[in-house]
Short mmCIF file of C-alpha atoms in Angstrom, two decimals:
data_model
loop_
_atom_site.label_atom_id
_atom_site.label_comp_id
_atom_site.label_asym_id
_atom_site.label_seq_id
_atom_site.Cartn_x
_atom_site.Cartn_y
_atom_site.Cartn_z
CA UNK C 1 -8.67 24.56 -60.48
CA UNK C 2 -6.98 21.44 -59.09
CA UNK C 3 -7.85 22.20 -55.44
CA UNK C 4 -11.19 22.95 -56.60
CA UNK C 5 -12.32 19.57 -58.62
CA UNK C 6 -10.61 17.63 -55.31
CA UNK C 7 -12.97 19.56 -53.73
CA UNK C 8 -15.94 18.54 -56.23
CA UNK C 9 -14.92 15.64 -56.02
CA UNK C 10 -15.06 15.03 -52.28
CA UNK C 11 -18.64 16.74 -51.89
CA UNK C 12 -20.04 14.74 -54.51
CA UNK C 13 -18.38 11.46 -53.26
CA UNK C 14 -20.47 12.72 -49.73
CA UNK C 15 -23.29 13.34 -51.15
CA UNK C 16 -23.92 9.55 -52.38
CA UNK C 17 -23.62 8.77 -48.60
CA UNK C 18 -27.04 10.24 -47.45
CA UNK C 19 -29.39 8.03 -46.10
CA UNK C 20 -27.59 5.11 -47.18
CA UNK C 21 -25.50 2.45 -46.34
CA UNK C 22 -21.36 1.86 -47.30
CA UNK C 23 -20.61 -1.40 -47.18
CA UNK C 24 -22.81 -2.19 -44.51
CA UNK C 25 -22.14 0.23 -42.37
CA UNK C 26 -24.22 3.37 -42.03
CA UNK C 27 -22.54 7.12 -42.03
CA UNK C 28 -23.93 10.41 -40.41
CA UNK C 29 -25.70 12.01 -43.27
CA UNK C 30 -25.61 15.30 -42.23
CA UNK C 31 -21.91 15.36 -42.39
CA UNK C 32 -22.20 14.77 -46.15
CA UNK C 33 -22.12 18.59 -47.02
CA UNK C 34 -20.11 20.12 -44.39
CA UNK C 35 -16.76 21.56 -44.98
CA UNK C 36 -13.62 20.42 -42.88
CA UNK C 37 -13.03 20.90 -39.49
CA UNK C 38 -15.97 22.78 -38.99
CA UNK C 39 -18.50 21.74 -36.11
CA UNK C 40 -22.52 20.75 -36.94
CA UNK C 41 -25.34 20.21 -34.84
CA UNK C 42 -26.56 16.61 -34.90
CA UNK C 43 -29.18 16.72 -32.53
CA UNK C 44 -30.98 19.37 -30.12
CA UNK C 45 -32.96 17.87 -27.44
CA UNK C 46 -36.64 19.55 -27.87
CA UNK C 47 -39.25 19.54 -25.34
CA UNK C 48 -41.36 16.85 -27.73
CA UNK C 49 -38.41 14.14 -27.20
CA UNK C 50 -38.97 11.23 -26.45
CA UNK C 51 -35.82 10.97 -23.93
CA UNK C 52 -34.41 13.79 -22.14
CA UNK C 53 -32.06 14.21 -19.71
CA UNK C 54 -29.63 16.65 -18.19
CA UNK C 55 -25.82 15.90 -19.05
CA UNK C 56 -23.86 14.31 -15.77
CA UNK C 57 -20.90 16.72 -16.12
CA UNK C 58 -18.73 13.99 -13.88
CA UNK C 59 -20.12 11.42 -16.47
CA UNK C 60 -18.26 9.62 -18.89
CA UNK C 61 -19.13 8.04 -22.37
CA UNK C 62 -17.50 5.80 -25.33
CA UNK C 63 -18.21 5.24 -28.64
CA UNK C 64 -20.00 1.72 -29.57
CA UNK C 65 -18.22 1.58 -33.05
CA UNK C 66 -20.28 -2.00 -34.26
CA UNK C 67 -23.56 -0.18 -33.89
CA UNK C 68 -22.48 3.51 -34.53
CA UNK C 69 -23.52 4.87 -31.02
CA UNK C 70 -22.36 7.37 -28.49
CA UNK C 71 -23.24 5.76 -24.75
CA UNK C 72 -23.23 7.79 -21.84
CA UNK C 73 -23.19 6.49 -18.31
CA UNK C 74 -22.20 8.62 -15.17
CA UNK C 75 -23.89 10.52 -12.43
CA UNK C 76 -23.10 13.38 -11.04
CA UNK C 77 -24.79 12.06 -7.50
CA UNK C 78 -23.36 13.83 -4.37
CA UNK C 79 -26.96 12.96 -2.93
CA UNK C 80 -28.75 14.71 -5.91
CA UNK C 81 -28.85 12.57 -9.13
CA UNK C 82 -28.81 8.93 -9.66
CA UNK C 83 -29.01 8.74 -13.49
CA UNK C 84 -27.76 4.87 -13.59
CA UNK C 85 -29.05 4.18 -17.10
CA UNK C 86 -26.61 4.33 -20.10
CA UNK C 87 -28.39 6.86 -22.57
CA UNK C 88 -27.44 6.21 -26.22
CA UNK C 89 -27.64 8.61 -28.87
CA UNK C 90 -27.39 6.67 -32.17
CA UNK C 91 -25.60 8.65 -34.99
CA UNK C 92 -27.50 7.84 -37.75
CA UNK C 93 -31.41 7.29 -36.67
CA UNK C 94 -30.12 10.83 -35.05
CA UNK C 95 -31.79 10.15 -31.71
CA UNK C 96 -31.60 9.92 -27.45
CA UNK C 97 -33.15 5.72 -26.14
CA UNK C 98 -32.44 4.91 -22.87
CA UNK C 99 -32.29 0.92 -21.56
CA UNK C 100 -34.08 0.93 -18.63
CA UNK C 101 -34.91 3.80 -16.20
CA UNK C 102 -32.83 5.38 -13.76
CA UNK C 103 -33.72 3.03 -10.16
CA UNK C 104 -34.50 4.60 -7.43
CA UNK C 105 -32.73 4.87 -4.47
CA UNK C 106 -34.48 2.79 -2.29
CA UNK C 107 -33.36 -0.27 -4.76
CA UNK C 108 -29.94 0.94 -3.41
CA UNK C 109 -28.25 -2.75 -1.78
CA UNK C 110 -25.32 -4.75 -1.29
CA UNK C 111 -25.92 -8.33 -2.86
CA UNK C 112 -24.75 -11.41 -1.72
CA UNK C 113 -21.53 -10.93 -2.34
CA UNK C 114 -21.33 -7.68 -1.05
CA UNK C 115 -21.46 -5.94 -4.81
CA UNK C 116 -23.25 -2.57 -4.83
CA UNK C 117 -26.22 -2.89 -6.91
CA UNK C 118 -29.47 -1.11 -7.67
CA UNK C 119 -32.94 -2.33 -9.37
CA UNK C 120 -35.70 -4.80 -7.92
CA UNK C 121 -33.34 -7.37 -9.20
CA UNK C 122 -30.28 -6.23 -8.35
CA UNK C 123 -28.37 -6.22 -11.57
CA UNK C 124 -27.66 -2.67 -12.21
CA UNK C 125 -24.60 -0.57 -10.57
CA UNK C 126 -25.07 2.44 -8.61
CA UNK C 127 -24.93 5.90 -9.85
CA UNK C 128 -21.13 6.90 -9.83
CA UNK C 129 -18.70 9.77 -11.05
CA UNK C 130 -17.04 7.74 -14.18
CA UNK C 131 -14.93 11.05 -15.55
CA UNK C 132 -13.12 9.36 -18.33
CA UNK C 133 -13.19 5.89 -16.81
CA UNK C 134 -15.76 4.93 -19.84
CA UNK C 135 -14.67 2.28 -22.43
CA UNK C 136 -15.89 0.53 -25.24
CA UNK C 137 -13.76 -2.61 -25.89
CA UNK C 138 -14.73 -4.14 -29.44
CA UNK C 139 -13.74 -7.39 -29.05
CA UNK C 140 -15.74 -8.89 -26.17
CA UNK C 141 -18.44 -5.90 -27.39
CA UNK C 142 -18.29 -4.50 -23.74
CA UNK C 143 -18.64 -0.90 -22.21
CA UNK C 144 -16.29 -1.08 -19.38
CA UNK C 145 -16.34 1.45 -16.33
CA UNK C 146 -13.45 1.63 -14.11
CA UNK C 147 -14.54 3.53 -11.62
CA UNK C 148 -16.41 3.89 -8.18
CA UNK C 149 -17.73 6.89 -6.15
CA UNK C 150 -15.82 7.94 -2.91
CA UNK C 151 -17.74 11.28 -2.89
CA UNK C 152 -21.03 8.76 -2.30
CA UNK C 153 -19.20 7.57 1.04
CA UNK C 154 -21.80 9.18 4.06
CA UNK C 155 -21.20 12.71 5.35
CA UNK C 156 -18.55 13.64 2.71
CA UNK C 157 -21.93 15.61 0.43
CA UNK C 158 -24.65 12.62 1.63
CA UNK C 159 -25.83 10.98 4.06
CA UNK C 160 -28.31 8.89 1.68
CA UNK C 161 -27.07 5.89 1.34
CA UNK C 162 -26.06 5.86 5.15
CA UNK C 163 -26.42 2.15 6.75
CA UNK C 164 -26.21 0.90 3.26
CA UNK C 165 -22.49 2.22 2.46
CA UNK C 166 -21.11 0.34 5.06
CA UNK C 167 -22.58 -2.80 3.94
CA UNK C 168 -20.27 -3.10 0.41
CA UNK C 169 -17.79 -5.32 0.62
CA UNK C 170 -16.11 -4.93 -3.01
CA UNK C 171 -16.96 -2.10 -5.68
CA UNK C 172 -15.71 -3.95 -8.91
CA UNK C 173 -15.05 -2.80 -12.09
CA UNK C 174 -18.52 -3.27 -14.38
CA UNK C 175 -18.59 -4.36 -17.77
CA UNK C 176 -22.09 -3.45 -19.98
CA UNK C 177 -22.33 -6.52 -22.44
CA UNK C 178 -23.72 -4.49 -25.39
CA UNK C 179 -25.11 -8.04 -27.08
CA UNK C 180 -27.73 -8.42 -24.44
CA UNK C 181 -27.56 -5.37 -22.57
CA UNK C 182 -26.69 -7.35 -19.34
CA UNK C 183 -24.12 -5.79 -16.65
CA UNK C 184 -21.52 -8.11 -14.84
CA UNK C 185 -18.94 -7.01 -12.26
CA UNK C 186 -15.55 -8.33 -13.36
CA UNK C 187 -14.20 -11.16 -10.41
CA UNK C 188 -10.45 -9.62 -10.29
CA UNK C 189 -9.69 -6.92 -7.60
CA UNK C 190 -10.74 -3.54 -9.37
CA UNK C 191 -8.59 -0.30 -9.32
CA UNK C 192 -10.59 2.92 -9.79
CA UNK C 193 -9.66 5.72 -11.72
CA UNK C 194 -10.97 8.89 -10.14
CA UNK C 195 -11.21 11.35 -11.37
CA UNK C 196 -8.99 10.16 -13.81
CA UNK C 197 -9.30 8.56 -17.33
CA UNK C 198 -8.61 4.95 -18.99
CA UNK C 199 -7.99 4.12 -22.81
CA UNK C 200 -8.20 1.08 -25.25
CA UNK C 201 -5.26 0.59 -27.12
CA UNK C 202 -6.08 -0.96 -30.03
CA UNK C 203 -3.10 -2.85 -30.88
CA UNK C 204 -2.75 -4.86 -27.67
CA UNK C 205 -6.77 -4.81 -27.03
CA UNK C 206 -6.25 -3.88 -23.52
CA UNK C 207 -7.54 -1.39 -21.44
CA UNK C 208 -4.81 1.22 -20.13
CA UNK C 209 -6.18 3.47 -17.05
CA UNK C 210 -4.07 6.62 -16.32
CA UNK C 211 -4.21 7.84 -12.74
CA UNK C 212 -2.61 6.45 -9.29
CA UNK C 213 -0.29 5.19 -11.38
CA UNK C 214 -0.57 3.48 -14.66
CA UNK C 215 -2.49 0.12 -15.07
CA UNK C 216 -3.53 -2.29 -17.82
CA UNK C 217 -6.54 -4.67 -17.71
CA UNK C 218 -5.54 -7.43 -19.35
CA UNK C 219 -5.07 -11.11 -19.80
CA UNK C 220 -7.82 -13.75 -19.57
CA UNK C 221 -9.64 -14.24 -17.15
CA UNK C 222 -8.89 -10.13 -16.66
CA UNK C 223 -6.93 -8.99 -14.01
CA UNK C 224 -5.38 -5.08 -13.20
CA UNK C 225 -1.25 -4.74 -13.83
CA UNK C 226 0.26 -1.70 -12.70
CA UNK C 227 2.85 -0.41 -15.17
CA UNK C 228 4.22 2.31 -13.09
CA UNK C 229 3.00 3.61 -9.74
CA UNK C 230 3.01 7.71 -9.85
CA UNK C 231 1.03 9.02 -13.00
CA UNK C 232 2.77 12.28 -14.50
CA UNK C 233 -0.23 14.77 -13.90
CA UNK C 234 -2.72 15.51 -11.31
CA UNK C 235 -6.89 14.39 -11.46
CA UNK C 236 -9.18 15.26 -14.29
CA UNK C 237 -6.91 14.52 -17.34
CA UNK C 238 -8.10 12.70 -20.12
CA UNK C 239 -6.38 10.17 -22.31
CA UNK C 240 -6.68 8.78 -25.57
CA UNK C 241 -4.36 6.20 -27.65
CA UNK C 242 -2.72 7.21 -30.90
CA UNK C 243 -2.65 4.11 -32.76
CA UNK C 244 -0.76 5.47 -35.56
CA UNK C 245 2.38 6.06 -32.80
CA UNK C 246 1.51 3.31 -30.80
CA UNK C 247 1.28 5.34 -27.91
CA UNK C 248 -0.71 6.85 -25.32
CA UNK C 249 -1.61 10.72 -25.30
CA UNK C 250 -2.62 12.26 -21.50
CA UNK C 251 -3.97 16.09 -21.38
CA UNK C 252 -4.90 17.88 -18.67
CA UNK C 253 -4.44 18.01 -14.81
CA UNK C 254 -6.83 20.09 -12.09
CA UNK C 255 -4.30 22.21 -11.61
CA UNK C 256 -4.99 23.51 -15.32
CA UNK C 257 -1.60 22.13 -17.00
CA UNK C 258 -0.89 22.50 -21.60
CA UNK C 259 1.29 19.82 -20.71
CA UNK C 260 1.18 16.48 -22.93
CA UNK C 261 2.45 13.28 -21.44
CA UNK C 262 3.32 10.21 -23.59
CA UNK C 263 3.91 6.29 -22.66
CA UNK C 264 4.75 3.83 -25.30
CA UNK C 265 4.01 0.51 -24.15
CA UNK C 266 6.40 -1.17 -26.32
CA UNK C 267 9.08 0.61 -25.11
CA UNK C 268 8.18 1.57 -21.58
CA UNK C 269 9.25 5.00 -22.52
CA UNK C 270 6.32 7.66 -20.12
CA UNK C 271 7.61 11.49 -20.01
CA UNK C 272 6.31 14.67 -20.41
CA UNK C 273 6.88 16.03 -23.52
CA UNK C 274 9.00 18.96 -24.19
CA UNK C 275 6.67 20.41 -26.50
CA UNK C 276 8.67 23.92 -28.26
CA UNK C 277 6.39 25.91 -29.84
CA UNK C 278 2.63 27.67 -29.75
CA UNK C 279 0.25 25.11 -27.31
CA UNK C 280 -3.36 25.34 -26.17
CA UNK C 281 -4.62 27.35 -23.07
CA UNK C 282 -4.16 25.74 -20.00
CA UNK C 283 -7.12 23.18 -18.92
CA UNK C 284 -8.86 20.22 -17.19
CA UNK C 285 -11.25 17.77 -17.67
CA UNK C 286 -11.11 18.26 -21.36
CA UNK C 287 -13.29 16.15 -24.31
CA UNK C 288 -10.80 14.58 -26.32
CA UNK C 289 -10.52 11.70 -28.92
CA UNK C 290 -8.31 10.32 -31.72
CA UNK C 291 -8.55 10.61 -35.12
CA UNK C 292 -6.74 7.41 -36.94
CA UNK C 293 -7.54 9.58 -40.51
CA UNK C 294 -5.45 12.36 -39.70
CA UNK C 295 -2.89 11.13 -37.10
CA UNK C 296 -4.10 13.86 -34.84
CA UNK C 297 -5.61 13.95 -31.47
CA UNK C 298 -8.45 16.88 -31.17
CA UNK C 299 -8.32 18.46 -27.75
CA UNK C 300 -10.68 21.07 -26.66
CA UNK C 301 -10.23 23.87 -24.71
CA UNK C 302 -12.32 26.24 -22.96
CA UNK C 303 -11.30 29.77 -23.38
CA UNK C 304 -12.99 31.68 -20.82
CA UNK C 305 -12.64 35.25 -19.27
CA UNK C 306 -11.83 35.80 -15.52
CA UNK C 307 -14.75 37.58 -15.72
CA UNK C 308 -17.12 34.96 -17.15
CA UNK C 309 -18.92 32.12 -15.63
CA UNK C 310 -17.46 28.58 -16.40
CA UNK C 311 -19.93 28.11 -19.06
CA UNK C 312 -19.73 31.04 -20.82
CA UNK C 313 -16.86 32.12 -23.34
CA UNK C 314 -15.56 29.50 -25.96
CA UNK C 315 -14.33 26.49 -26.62
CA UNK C 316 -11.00 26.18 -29.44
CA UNK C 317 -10.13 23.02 -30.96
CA UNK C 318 -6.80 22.03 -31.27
CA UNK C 319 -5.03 19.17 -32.81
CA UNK C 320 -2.26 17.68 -31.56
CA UNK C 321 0.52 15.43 -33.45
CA UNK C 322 2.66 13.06 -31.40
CA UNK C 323 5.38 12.45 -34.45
CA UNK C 324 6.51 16.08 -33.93
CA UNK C 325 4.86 16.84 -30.75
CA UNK C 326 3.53 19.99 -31.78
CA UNK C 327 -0.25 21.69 -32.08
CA UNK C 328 -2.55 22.79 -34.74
CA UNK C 329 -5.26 25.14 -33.87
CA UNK C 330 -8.12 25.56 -36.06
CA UNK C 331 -9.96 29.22 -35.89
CA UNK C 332 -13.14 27.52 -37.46
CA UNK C 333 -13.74 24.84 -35.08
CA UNK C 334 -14.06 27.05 -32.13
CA UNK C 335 -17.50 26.32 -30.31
CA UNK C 336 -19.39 29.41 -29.09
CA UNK C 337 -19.47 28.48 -25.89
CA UNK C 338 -17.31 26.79 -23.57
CA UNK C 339 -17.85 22.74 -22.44
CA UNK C 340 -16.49 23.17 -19.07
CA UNK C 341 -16.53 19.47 -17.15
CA UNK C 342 -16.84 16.87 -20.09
CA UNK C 343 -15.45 13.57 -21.54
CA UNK C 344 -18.03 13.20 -23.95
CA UNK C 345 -15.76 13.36 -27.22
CA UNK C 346 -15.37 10.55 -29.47
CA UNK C 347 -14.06 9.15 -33.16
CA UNK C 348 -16.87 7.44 -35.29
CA UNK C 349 -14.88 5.22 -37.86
CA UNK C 350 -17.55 4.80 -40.08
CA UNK C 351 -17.87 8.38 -41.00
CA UNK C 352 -14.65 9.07 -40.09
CA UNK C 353 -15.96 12.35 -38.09
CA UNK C 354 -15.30 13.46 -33.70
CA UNK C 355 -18.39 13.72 -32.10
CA UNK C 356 -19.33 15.93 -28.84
CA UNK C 357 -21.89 16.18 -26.00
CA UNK C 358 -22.34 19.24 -24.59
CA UNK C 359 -24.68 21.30 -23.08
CA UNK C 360 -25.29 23.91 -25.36
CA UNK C 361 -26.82 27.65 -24.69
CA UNK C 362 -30.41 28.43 -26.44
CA UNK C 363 -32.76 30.39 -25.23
CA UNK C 364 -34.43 28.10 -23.36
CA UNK C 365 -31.14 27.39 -21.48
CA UNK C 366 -28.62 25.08 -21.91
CA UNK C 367 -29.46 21.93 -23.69
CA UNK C 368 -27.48 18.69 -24.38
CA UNK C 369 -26.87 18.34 -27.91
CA UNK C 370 -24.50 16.62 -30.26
CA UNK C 371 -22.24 18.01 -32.68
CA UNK C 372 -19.51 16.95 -35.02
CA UNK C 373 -16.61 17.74 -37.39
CA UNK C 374 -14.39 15.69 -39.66
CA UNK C 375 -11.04 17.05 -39.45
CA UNK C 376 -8.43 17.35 -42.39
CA UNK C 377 -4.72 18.72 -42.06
CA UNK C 378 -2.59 20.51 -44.53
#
C-alpha cells in the first residue's frame, strides 16, 4: 500500500505539469504519465512537417538547457551532404525549426583570414563530422564545436572542395552564440577532436575534450591545455561528466571496448576502471548522457546479431554508477531497434528526463524521431 500511494502520489504530482509551466520553466508533458525508465516517443517526423531532414549519423548535438532544446549540428559530408544548419527540436512546443538553410557549396570560401566559411556572407562554418565534439556551455549561452573534417581534405572521399581546401589557413574551433544566433570562430589555436568526444564539467565550467590526449578549454580569453597527451581508448567514444563524482566518464572505443575510463580533475587521477561484475555488450559511438537525479550515467548499446544489418536488432540501456563502478541494466528500456552511429543523447533538467535522436524503423523507413525516459534506481 505504501509503494502504491508513492506511486499515486508521483503520477498525480505529474499530472499538474501538463501544459504548464514550474517555476518558469516549462516540462515535457508527455512524460507526465509514463512509468520509470521506460522510453516514449516525443516526436515522429511526418511527411506534412514543416522541417525534415535525415539524421547526420557523424553529427553531434547538446542540450540548450535555458530554452529546453535539443540542437543538432554535423554532416555526414564525404562529398554527399552539407547539412550546415543547427536543427533544433524544442521539447515542449514538440517540434523540428531550423535557423537558416543548409548553403550551398558553391558559398564554400576561405575568408580573409583564411577561416573556412560558407553563406553569401561568409559567417557560417562548413559542413563537418562533429561526433561528440558538440557542447552547450551555459554560461556564455554558447554551442561549442570542437571539431574539423579531415575526411573533407581532396581525394580522401571528394574532390569537391578541390582548389578551395588548400586555401584554409586555420580551421578554429566555432562557438554558436544562442542569444543572437551568430557564429564566431574562437582566436586561440583549436585542437580537434575526431572522431572523438568533449564534455562540460559543470563545476569548473570548462570544456574537457577526450581524444589525442586530454584537453581543457579554458581561461579567459579561451585557450586549449592539454592535461595528458595519450587518451585511454581508441576513436568514437563518448564522454559525459558525472557531477555528483566530480569526474569524467569515457565509453566506447572503435575497436568495440565495455571498458569505462575515469579522470578526476581534482586529483589528476585517469585509469581504466577495473569494473568486477556483469557490464554492457561491447560498443562504439554510443548516445550517452548524465543523469544528476539518479547519479547514473545511461549508456546505450546496440545489441545486434552477426547476422543482422547494423540497424537492425536492439538497443539496451544501461546505467552506470561511478561510486561503485558497477552497471544496472534495465529490461524495459530496451529500444526495438538498434541506434548504430549516434551522439544524440542528452539530460533535460527541467523535466529531469534523457532524451534521444534516432532514426527509427516505420514502415515508411527509418525516420528521425525523439524519444525519452526518466530514469529511477532502486
Amino acid at each position: 500500500m505504501r509503494r502504491l500511494g508513492s506511486a499515486l502520489i508521483v503520477l498525480l504530482s505529474c499530472s499538474s505539469l501538463i501544459a504548464s509551466e514550474v517555476n518558469g520553466a516549462r516540462r515535457i508533458p508527455k512524460l507526465a504519465s509514463v512509468p520509470a525508465n521506460t522510453w516514449v516517443k516525443l516526436h515522429e517526423q511526418a511527411p506534412t512537417d514543416e522541417v525534415r531532414f535525415r539524421r547526420q549519423e557523424h553529427g553531434g548535438s547538446c542540450f540548450d538547457s535555458k530554452r529546453g532544446r535539443i540542437i543538432l549540428f554535423g554532416s555526414n559530408t564525404h562529398g554527399k551532404d552539407w547539412t550546415n544548419s543547427p536543427l533544433i527540436f524544442d521539447v515542449v512546443e514538440n517540434r523540428w525549426s531550423r535557423l537558416y538553410p543548409d548553403d550551398e557549396r558553391t558559398t564554400y570560401r576561405a575568408n580573409d583570414e583564411g577561416l573556412p566559411v560558407a553563406g553569401q556572407q561568409g559567417d557560417h562554418p562548413w559542413a563537418m563530422h562533429t561526433f561528440g565534439s558538440v557542447v552547450y556551455d551555459p554560461v556564455r549561452d554558447e554551442m561549442v564545436v570542437c571539431c574539423n573534417d579531415p575526411h573533407m581534405v581532396p581525394g580522401r572521399f571528394t574532390d569537391a572542395l578541390k582548389g578551395v581546401w588548400e586555401t584554409v589557413k586555420r580551421h578554429p574551433t566555432w562557438a554558436f552564440r544562442l542569444s543572437d544566433n551568430r557564429w564566431e570562430p574562437l582566436p586561440c589555436p583549436a585542437v580537434h577532436f575526431f572522431p572523438y568526444a568533449a564534455a562540460w564539467d559543470s563545476d569548473r565550467n570548462i570544456i574537457v575534450g577526450y581524444g589525442n590526449g586530454v584537453w581543457e578549454l579554458k581561461g579567459s580569453p579561451r585557450h586549449w591545455n592539454k592535461v595528458f597527451d595519450k587518451a585511454l581508448c581508441g576513436w568514437h567514444n563518448n564522454v559525459v561528466y558525472d557531477s555528483r563524482q566530480k569526474a569524467f566518464v569515457v565509453f566506447g572505443s572503435n575497436e568495440n571496448s565495455n571498458d569505462v575510463i575515469l579522470y578526476r580533475p581534482e586529483s589528476g587521477e585517469h585509469r581504466k576502471l577495473p569494473t568486477v561484475g556483469q557490464r554492457p555488450p561491447k560498443d562504439q559511438h554510443n548516445p550517452m548522457c548524465y543523469d544528476p537525479n539518479i547519479g547514473r550515467t545511461l549508456v546505450l548499446v546496440d545489441h545486434v546479431r552477426d547476422s543482422e544489418t547494423p540497424t537492425a536488432g536492439s538497443t539496451e540501456s544501461w546505467l552506470f554508477d561511478l561510486a561503485t563502478d558497477s552497471w544496472q541494466h534495465l529490461p524495459s528500456a530496451t529500444l526495438p531497434f538498434a541506434c548504430g552511429m549516434n551522439y544524440n543523447c542528452h539530460y533535460d533538467p527541467v523535466s529531469h528526463a534523457c532524451l534521444l535522436v534516432a532514426d527509427a524503423p516505420t514502415s515508411q523507413g527509418k525516420v528521425v524521431t525523439v524519444f525519452a525516459i526518466r530514469l529511477s534506481v532502486d
